[in-house]
Each structure stands twice: as structure tokens, then as C-alpha cells.
GROMACS .gro file of C-alpha atoms in nm:
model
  301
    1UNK     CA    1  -1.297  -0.213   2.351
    2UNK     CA    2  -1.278  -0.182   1.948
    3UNK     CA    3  -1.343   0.123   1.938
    4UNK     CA    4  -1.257   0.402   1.746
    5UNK     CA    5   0.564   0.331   1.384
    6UNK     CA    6   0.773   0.478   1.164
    7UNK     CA    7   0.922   0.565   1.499
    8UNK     CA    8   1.098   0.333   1.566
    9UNK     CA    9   1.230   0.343   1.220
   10UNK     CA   10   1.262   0.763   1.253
   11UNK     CA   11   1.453   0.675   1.605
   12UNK     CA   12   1.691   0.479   1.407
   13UNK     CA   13   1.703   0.775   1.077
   14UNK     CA   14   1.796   0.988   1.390
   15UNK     CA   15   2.077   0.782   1.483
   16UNK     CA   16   2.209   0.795   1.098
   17UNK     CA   17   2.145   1.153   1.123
   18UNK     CA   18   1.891   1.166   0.865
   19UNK     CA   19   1.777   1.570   0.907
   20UNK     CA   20   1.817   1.816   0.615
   21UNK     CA   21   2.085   1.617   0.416
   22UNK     CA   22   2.392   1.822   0.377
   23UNK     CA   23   2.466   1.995   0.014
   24UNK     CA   24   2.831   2.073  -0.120
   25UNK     CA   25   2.967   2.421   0.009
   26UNK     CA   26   3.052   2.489  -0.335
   27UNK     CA   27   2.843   2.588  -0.550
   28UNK     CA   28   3.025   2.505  -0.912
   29UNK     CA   29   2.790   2.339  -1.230
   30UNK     CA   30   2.688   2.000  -1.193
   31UNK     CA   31   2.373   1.836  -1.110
   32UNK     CA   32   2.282   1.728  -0.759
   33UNK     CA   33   2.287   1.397  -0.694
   34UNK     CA   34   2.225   1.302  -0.338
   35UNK     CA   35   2.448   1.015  -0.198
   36UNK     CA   36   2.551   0.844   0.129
   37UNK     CA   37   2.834   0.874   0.352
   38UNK     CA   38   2.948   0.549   0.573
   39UNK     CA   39   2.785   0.558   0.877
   40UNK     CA   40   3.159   0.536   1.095
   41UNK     CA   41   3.227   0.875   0.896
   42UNK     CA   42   2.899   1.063   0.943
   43UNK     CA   43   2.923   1.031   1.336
   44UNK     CA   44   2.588   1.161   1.402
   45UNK     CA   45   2.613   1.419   1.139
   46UNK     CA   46   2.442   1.389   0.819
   47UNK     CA   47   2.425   1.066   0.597
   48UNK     CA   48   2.248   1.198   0.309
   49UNK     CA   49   2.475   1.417   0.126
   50UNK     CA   50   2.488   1.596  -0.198
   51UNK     CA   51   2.767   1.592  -0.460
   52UNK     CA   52   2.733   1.795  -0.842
   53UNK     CA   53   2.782   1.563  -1.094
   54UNK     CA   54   2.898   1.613  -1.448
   55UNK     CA   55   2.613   1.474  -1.662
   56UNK     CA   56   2.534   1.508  -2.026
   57UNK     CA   57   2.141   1.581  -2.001
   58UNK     CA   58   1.919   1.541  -2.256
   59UNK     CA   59   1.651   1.852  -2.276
   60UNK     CA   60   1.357   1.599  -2.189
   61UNK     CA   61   1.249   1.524  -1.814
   62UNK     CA   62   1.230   1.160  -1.923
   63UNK     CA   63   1.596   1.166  -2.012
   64UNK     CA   64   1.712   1.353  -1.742
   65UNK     CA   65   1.582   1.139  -1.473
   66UNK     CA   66   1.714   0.825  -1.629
   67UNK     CA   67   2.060   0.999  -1.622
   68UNK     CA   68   1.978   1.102  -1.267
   69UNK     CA   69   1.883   0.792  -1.186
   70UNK     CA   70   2.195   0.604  -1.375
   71UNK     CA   71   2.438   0.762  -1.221
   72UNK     CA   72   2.321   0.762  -0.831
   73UNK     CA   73   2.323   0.344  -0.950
   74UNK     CA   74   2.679   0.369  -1.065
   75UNK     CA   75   2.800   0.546  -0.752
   76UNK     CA   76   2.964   0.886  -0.678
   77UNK     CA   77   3.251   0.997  -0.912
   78UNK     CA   78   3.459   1.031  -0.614
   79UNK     CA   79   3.522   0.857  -0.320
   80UNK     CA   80   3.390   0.941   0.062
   81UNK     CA   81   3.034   0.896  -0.056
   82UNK     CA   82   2.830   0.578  -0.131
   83UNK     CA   83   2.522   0.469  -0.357
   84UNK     CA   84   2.234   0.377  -0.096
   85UNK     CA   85   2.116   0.116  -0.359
   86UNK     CA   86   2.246  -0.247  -0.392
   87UNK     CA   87   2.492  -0.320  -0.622
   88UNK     CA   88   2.410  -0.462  -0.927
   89UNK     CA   89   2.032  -0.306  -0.963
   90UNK     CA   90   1.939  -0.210  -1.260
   91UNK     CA   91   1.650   0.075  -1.395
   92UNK     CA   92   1.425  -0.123  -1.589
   93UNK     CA   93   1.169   0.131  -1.614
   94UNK     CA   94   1.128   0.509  -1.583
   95UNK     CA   95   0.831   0.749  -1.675
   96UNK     CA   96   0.701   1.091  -1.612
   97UNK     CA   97   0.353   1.106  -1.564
   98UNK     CA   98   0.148   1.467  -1.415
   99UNK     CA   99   0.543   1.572  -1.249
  100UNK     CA  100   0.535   1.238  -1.066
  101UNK     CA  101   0.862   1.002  -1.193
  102UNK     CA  102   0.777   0.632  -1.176
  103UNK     CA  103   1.099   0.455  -1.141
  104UNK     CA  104   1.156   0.054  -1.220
  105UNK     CA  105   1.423  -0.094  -1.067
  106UNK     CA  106   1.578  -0.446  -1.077
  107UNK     CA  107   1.413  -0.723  -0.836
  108UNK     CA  108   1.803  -0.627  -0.637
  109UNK     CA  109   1.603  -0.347  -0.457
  110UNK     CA  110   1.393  -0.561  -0.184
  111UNK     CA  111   1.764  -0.678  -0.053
  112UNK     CA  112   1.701  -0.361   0.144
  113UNK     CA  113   1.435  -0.285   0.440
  114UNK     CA  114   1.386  -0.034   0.732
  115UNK     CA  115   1.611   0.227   0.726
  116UNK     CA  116   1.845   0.116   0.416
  117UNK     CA  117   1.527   0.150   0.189
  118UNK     CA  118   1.408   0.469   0.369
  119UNK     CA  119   1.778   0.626   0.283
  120UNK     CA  120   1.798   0.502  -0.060
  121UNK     CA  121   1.402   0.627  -0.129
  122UNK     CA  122   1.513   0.960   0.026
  123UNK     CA  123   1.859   0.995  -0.196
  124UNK     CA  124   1.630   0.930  -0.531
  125UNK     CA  125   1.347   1.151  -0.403
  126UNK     CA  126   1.617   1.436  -0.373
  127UNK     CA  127   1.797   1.373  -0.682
  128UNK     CA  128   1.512   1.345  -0.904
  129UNK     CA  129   1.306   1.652  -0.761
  130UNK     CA  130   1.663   1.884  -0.774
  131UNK     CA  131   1.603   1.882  -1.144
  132UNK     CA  132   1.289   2.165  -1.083
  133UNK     CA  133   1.068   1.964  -1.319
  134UNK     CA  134   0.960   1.698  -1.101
  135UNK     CA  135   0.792   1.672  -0.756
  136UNK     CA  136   0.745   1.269  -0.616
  137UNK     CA  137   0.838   0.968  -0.702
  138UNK     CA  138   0.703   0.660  -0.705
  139UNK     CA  139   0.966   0.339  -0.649
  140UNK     CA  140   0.913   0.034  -0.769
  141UNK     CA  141   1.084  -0.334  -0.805
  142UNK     CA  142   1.003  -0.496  -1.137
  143UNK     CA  143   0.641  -0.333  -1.154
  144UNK     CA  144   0.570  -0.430  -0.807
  145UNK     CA  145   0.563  -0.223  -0.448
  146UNK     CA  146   0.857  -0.214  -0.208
  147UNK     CA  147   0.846  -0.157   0.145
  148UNK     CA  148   0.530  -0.129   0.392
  149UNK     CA  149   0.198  -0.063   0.113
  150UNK     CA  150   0.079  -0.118  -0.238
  151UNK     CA  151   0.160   0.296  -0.294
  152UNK     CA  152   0.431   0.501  -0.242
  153UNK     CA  153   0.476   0.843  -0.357
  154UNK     CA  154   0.765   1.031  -0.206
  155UNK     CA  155   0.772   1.421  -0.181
  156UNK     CA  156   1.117   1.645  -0.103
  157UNK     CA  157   0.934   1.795   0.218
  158UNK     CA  158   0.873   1.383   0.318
  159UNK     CA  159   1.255   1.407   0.302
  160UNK     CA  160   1.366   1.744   0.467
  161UNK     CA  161   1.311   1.695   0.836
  162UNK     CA  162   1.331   1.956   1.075
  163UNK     CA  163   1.499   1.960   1.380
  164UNK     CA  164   1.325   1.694   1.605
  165UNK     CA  165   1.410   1.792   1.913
  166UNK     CA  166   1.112   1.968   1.944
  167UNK     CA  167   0.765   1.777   2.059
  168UNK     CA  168   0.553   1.925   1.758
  169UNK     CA  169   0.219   1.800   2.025
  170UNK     CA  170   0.143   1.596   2.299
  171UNK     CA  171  -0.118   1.333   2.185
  172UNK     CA  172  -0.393   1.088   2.383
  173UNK     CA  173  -0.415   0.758   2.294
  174UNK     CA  174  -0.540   0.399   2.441
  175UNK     CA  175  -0.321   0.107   2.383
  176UNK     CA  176  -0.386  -0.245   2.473
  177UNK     CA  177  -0.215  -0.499   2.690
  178UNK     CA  178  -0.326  -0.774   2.909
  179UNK     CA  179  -0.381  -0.792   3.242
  180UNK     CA  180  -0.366  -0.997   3.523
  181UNK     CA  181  -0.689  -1.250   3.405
  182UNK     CA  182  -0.512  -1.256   3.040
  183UNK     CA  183  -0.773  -0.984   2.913
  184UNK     CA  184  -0.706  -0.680   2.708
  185UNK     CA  185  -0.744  -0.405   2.834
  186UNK     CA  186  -0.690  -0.024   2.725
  187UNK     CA  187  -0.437   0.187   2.820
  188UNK     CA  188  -0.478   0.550   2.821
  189UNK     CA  189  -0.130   0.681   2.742
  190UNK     CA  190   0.000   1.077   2.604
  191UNK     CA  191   0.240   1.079   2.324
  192UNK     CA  192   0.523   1.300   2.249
  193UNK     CA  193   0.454   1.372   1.810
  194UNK     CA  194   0.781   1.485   1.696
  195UNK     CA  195   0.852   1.683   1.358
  196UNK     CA  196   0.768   1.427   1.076
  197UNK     CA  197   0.649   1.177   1.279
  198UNK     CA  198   0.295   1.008   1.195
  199UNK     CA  199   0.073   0.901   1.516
  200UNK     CA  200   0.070   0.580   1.425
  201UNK     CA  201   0.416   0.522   1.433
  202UNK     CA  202   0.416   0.683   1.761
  203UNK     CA  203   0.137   0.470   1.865
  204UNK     CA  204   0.295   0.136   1.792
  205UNK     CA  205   0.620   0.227   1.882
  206UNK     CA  206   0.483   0.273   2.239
  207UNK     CA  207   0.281  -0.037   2.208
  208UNK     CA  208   0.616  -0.222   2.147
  209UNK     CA  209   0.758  -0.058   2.456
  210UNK     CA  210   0.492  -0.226   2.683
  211UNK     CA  211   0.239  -0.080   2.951
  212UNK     CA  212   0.384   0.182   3.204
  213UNK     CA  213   0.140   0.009   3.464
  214UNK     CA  214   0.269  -0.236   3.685
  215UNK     CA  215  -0.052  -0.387   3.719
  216UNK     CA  216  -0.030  -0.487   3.304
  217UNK     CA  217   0.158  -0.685   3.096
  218UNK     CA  218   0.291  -0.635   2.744
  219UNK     CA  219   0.142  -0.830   2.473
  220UNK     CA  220   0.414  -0.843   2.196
  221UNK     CA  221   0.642  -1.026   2.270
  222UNK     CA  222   1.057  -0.939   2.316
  223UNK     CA  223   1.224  -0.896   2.023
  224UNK     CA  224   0.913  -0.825   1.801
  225UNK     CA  225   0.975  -0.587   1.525
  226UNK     CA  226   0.754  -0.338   1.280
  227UNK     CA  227   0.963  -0.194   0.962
  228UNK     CA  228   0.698   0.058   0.905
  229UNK     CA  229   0.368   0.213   0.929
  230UNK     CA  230   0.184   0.423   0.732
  231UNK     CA  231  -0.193   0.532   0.679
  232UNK     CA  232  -0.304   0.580   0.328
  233UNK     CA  233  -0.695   0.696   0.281
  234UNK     CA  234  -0.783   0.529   0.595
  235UNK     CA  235  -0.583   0.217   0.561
  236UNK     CA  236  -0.271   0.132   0.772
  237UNK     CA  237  -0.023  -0.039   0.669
  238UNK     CA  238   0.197  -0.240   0.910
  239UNK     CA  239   0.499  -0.393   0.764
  240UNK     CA  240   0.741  -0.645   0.990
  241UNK     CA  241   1.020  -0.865   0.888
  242UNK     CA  242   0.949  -1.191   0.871
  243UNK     CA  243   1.176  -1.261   1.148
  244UNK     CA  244   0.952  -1.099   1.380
  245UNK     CA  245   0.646  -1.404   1.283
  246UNK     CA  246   0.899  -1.646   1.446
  247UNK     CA  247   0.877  -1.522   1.772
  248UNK     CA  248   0.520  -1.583   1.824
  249UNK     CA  249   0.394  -1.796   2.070
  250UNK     CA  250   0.236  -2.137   1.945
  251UNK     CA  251  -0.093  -2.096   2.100
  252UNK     CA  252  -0.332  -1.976   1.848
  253UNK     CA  253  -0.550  -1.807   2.120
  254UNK     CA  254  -0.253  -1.580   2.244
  255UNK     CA  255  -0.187  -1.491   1.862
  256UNK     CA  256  -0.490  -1.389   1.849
  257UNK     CA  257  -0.491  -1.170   2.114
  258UNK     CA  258  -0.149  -1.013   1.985
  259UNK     CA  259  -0.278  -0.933   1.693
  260UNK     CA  260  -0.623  -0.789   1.845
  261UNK     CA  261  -0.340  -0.567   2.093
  262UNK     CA  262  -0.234  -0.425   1.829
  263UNK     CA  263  -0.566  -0.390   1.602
  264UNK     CA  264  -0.774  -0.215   1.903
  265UNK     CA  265  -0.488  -0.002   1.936
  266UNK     CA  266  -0.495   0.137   1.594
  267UNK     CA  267  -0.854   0.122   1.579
  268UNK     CA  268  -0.885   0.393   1.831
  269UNK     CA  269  -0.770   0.654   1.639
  270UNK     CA  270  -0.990   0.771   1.420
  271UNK     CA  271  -0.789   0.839   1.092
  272UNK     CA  272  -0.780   0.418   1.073
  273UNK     CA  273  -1.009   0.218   0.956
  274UNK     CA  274  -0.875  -0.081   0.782
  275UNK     CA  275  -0.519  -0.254   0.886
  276UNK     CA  276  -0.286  -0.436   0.647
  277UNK     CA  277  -0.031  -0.700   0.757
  278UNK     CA  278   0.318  -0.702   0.556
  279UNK     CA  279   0.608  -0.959   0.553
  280UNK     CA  280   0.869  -0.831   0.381
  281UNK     CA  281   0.667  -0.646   0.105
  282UNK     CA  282   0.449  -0.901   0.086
  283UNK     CA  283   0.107  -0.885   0.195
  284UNK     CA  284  -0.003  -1.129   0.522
  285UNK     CA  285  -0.311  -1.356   0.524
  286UNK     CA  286  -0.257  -1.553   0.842
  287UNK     CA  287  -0.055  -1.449   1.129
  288UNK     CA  288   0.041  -1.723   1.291
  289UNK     CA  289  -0.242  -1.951   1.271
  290UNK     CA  290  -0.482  -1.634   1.294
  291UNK     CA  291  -0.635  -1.530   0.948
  292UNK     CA  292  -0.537  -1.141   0.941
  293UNK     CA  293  -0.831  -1.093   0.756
  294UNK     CA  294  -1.044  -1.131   1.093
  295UNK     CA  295  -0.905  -0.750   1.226
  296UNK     CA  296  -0.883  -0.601   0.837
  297UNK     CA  297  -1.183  -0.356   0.877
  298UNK     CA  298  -1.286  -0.135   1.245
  299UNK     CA  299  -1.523  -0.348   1.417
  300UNK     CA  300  -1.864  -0.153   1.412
  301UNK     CA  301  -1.981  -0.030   1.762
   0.00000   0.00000   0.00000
């Protein structure tokens, strides 16, 4: 049986309209900075959109950034659009290193999750790489990670979705749910992979939806949210709010067998073969009463 999202959270970047984010129709000087527009104005259209900016840049990448980066804190010069970060954040930090910009910001940052943090990360990533001289970025909140894993490096084409109403493949996978006698048992299920869509996000969003069998029953329970998922050299990363760790049952044996749900079901594909639990940024030992450590790496056999 232990064998070999971000949909949800790209179902909800769909809903803000988060596809190739809009640029001004005039082309005048300025620099690009890329901001939001209020959701009640965008109305399906695009929330990410660029304005040109007056700045006084320096002739060094370093300096440039930081005024990139200053400015899309401060706000758009005029009104309609919105900075996707919190007010009051600050840039503590900001290198170059190898074309990648490391940014610092102010401990203000982890106020946002989901699909606030995925806009503002997409905003800097297009700012910063408009200036030609740089390629990712790597955001950070006072020298520590934000968001679903220890790394994250963002790159413009992670930002410049195309058009997903077309099913890029279909994909077979086995998910797990219990059955009648309270066992797990697999699911074989075919996926829909859309444009920019990972199959593990597509994996656990279905696993969230519950069984299409009548004769099975779901095993997370209603309500139960994941922020993100990523894999990263064979490790995935599965970040919830903490929220979601309140609606587990009290029975340490069925949190066990929610959490093993979810583990065989990302242990049968192949690209995974260690899981990480995230609350909030912050990396999970026990879940519930469970020790998360006990589905960390793929069980051999």
C-alpha cells in the first residue's frame, strides 16, 4: 500500500485572475513595477498589473533592486493600484548573488499566506527580473523562509501562466481513503494537469475532494485546508494553516490514518520521496498526537 496542491491555491489565483499580468498600454520611460488592483475592480480580469515608475537608479544591480523593491513597499504613485505587501514592512536585506536577488523583508511579511503571499511573491518576481539583469528571487522574512519550504526561488516563467483552460495531460494516480472496515485503501483516479500546475497539487487537491466511489469514504476531514505544495529534489512540502490542525479528530489512531491518507498518496508518485509538514511557515513535528516524523521518508517495499 506504500508504495511508490497548489491547486487549490491555483483554483483560487484563477479566481483573482492571476494569468499573464497586464502591462500599461503606454509605453513612456519609467521602470516597471508590477502592482495589484482590488479584487471588486479586476472582475475576473487581471490582478497583477504593471505601472512605469519614475525612479532615480543607481548604475549597480544592487541599487536598483533596492529602489525596485522600495518603491513596490511604498505603493503605486497613483491611485487604482495597490502594494500586495503589508503595510509597514520594511527591506532589511537585499543582495545579488549569480543573477539571483535575495530579498530581506521585515518579520510584517508572514501576516500573509495562500494566495496573498503567492501575489505579492509574483509582483516582486516581476519587478525585480524587468530590470534585464536579474532572473529569481529568493524572499525572505528576517533571514528566515516564508510560505510552504525552507527554499524558494521564484522565476518570471513561474509567474507568466498560460491560458489554463487547456488540460496540458491527463495523469494516473492512486489516492487513499477508507473503506467500509476503516482500512485504507487506494484509489486509482486520472487527473486533469493544467498549464502550471504541479501533480502534486493536483493530487492532493483531489484527495481533499474525497473518493468518487460510493463504496469509500473520505479521510480528511470537512473543512481541512493545504496552503501549498511543492516538491523540491524529492522532498514535498505540504504547508496548512494552523487552523486546519483544529479540526482533527481526537483519536490518535484516526490521525494517524489521516496523515498515512495523505502520505501513501504522495508516496505513489515517484518524483516523492520524503514529505514535510508546515504550520504556518513553520515546520510540524507532531500532527495531532502523531509524530510526523513516522511518514517523513517512502516506506521501503
Amino acid at each position: 500500500m506504500r508504495k511508490e496542491w497548489r491547486a487549490a491555491l491555483l483554483a483560487a489565483l484563477l479566481l483573482t485572475g492571476c494569468a499573464a499580468p497586464a502591462e500599461p498600454e503606454n509605453q513612456e520611460e519609467g521602470t516597471l513595477i508590477y502592482y495589484l488592483v482590488p479584487e471588486e475592480e479586476a472582475r475576473g480580469g487581471d490582478r497583477i498589473r504593471a505601472s512605469r515608475e519614475l525612479l532615480d537608479l543607481p548604475e549597480d544591480t544592487e541599487g536598483q533592486a533596492t529602489a525596485v523593491v522600495e518603491r513596490l513597499l511604498a505603493g503605486p504613485s497613483e491611485g487604482g493600484m495597490l502594494s500586495p505587501l503589508p503595510e509597514g514592512v520594511e527591506l532589511l536585506n537585499l543582495e545579488i548573488r549569480e543573477r539571483t536577488a535575495h530579498v530581506d523583508l521585515g518579520e510584517g511579511l508572514r501576516e500573509l499566506s495562500g494566495v496573498d503571499l503567492t501575489l505579492a511573491d509574483y509582483c516582486l518576481t516581476l519587478s525585480l527580473t524587468a530590470l534585464g539583469s536579474i532572473r529569481s528571487v529568493v524572499l525572505t522574512a528576517q533571514g528566515r523562509p516564508v510560505g510552504q519550504q525552507p527554499k524558494q526561488v521564484f522565476y518570471e516563467q513561474d509567474v507568466l501562466l498560460n491560458d489554463m483552460d487547456d488540460v496540458l495531460q491527463m495523469v494516473e494516480v492512486k489516492l487513499y481513503f477508507f473503506n467500509a472496515d476503516g482500512e485504507l485503501v487506494s484509489e486509482q483516479r486520472t487527473l486533469s494537469l493544467y498549464e502550471g500546475q504541479t501533480l502534486a497539487e493536483a493530487l492532493v487537491a483531489a484527495l481533499l475532494e474525497g473518493p468518487e466511489s460510493r463504496d469509500l469514504l473520505r479521510t480528511i476531514p470537512e473543512g481541512f485546508a493545504v496552503s501549498s505544495v511543492r516538491v523540491d529534489s524529492g522532498v514535498c512540502y505540504v504547508s496548512l494553516p494552523a487552523s486546519s490542525l483544529m479540526l482533527l479528530p481526537e483519536d490518535e489512531q484516526i490521525q494517524r490514518m489521516i496523515l498515512w491518507s495523505l502520505a501513501d498518496s504522495l508516496y505513489s508518485l515517484d518524483a516523492v520521496e520524503e514529505i514535510r509538514l508546515l504550520a504556518d511557515g513553520e515546520e510540524l513535528e507532531m500532527f495531532g498526537q502523531v509524530p510526523v516524523a513516522t511518514i517523513g521518508v517512502r516506506p521501503q517495499g
